[in-house]
mmCIF file with all atom_site columns, C-alpha atoms in Angstrom:
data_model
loop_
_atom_site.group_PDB
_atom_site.id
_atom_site.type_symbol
_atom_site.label_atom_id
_atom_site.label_alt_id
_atom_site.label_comp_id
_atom_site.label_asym_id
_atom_site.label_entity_id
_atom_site.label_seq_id
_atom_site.pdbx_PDB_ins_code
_atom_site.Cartn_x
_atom_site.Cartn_y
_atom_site.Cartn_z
_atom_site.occupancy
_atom_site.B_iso_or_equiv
_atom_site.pdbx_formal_charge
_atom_site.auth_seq_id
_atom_site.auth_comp_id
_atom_site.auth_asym_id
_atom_site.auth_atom_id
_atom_site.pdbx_PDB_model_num
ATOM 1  C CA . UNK A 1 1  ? 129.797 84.950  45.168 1.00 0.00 ? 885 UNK A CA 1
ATOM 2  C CA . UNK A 1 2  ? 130.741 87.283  42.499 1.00 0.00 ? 886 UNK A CA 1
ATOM 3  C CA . UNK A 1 3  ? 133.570 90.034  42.341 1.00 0.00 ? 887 UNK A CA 1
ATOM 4  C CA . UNK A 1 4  ? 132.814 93.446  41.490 1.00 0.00 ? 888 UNK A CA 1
ATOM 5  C CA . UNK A 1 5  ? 135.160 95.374  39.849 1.00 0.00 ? 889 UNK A CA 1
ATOM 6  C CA . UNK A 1 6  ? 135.049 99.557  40.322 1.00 0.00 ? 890 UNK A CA 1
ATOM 7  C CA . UNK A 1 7  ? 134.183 101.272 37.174 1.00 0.00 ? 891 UNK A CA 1
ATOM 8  C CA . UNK A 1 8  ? 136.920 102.636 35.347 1.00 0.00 ? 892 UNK A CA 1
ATOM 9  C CA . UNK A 1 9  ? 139.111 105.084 36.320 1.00 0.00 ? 893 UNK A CA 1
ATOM 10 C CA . UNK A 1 10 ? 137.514 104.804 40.305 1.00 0.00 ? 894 UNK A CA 1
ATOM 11 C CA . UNK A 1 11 ? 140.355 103.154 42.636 1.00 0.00 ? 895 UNK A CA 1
ATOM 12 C CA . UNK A 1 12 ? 139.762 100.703 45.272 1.00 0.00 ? 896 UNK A CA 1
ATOM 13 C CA . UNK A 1 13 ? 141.781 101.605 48.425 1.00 0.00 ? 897 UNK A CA 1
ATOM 14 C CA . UNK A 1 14 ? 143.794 98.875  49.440 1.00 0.00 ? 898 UNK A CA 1
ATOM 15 C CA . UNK A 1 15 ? 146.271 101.099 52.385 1.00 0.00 ? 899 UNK A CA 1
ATOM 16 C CA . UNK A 1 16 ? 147.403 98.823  54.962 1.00 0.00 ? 900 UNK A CA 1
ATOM 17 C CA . UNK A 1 17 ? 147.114 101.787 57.603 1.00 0.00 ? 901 UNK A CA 1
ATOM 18 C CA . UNK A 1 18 ? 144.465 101.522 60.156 1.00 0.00 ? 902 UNK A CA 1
ATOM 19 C CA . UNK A 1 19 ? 141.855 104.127 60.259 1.00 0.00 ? 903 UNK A CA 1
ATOM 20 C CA . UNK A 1 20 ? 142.403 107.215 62.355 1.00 0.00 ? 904 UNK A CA 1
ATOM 21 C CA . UNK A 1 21 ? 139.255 107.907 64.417 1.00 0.00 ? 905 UNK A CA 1
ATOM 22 C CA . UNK A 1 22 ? 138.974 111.163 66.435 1.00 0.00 ? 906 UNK A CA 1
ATOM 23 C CA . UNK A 1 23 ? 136.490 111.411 69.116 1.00 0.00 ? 907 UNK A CA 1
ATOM 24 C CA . UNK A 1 24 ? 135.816 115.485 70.269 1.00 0.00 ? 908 UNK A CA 1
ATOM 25 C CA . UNK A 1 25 ? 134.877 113.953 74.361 1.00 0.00 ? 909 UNK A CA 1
ATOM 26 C CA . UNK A 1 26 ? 135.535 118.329 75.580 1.00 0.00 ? 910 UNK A CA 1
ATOM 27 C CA . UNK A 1 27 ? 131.708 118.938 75.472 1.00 0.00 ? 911 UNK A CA 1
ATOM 28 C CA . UNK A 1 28 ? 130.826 115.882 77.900 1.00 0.00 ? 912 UNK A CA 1
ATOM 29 C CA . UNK A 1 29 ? 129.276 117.687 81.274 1.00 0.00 ? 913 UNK A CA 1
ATOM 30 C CA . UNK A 1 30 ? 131.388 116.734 84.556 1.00 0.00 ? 914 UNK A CA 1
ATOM 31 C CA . UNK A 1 31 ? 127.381 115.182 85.556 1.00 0.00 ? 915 UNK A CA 1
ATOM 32 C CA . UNK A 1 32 ? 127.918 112.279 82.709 1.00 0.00 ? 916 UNK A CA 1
ATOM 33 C CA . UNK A 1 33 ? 124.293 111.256 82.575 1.00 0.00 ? 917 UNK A CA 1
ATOM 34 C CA . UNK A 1 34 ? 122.923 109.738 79.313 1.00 0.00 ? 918 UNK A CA 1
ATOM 35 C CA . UNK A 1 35 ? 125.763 111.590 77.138 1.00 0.00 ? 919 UNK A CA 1
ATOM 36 C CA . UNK A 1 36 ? 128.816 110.686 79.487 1.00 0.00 ? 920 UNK A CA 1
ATOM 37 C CA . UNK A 1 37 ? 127.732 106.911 79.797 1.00 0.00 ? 921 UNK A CA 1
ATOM 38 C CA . UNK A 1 38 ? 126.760 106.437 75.737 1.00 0.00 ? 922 UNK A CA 1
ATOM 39 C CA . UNK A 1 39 ? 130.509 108.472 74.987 1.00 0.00 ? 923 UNK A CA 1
ATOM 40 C CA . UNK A 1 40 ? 131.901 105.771 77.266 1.00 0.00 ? 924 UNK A CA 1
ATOM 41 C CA . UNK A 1 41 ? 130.135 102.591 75.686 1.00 0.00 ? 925 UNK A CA 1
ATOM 42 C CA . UNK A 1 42 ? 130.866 104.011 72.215 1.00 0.00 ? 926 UNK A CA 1
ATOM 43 C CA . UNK A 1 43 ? 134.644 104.295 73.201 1.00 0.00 ? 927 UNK A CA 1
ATOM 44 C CA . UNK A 1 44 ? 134.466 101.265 74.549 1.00 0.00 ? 928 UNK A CA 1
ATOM 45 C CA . UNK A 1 45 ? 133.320 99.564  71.369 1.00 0.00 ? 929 UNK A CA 1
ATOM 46 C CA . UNK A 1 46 ? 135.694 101.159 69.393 1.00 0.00 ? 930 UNK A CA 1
ATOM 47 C CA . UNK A 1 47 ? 138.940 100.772 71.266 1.00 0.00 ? 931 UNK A CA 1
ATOM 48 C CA . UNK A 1 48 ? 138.532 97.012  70.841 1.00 0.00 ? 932 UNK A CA 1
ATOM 49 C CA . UNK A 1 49 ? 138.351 96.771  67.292 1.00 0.00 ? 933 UNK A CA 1
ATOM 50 C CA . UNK A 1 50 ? 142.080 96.674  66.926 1.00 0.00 ? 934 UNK A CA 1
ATOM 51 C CA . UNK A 1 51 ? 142.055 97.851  63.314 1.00 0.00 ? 935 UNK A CA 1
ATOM 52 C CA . UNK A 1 52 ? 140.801 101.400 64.538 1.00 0.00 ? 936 UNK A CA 1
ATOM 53 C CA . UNK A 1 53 ? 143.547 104.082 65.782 1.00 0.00 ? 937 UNK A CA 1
ATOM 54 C CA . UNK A 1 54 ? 141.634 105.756 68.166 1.00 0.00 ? 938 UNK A CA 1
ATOM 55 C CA . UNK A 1 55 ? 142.088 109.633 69.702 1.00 0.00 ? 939 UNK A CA 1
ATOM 56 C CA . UNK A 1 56 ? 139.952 111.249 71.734 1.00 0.00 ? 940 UNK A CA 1
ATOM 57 C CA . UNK A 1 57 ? 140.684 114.642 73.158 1.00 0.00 ? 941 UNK A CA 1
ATOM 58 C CA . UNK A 1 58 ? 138.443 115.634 76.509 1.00 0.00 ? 942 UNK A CA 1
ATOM 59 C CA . UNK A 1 59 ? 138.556 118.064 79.312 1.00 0.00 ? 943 UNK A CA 1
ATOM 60 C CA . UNK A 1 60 ? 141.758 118.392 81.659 1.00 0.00 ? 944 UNK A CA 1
ATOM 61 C CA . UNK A 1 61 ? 139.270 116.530 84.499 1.00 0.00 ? 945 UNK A CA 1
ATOM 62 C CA . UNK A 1 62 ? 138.565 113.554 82.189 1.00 0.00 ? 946 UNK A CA 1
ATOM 63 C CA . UNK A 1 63 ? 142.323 112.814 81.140 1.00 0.00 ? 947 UNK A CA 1
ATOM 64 C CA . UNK A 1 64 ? 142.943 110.103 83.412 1.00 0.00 ? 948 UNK A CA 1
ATOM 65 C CA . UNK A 1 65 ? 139.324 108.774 83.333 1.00 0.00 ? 949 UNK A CA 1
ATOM 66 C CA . UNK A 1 66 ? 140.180 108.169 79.508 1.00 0.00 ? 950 UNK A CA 1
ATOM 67 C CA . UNK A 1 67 ? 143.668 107.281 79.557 1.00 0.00 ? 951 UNK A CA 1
ATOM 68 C CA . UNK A 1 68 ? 142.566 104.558 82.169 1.00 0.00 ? 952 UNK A CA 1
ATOM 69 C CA . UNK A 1 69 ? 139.676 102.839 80.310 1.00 0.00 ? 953 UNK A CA 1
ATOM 70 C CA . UNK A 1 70 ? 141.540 103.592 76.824 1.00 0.00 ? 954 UNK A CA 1
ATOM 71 C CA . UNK A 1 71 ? 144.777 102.092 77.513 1.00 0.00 ? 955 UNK A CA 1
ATOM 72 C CA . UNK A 1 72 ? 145.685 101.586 74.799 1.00 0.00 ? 956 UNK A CA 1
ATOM 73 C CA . UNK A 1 73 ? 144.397 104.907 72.419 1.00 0.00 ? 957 UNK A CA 1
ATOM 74 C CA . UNK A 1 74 ? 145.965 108.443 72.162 1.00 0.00 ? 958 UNK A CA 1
ATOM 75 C CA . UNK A 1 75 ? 143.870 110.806 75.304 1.00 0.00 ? 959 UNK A CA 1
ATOM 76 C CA . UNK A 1 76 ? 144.565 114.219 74.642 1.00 0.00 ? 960 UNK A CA 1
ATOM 77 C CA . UNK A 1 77 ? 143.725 116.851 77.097 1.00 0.00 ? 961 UNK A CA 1
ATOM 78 C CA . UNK A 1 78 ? 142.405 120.067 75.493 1.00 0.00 ? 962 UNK A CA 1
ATOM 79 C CA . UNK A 1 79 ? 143.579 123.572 76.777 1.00 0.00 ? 963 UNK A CA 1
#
């Protein structure tokens, strides 16, 4: 397996930080249907990659659905 090296002057980004993912849940329809339950399996998935900081901001009504099944992620209620 060989190394590649970025062309000159192009940096590789070696941050220790975790990436900040923010998920906009506000427009998800209090009927979830296909949306609600694909929003919920996406979460899902990426609140246990533990090298992803995960937000999500939703409606006032789905606050403590998110903060439940994303124990562990920043749930935001939006105005």
């Amino acid at each position: 397996m060989a190394l590649v090296t970025p062309p000159q002057g192009v940096s590789t980004v070696t941050n220790a930080r975790s990436p900040r993912v923010l998920v906009d849940a506000t427009s998800v329809p209090a009927d979830r249907g296909g949306v609600g339950r694909y929003l919920d399996g996406l979460l899902g998935a990426l609140a246990a990659h533990s090298d992803i900081d995960l937000a999500v901001v939703c409606q006032r009504t789905d606050h403590e659905r998110y903060s439940r099944i994303l124990p562990d992620s920043q749930v935001i209620a939006a105005p």
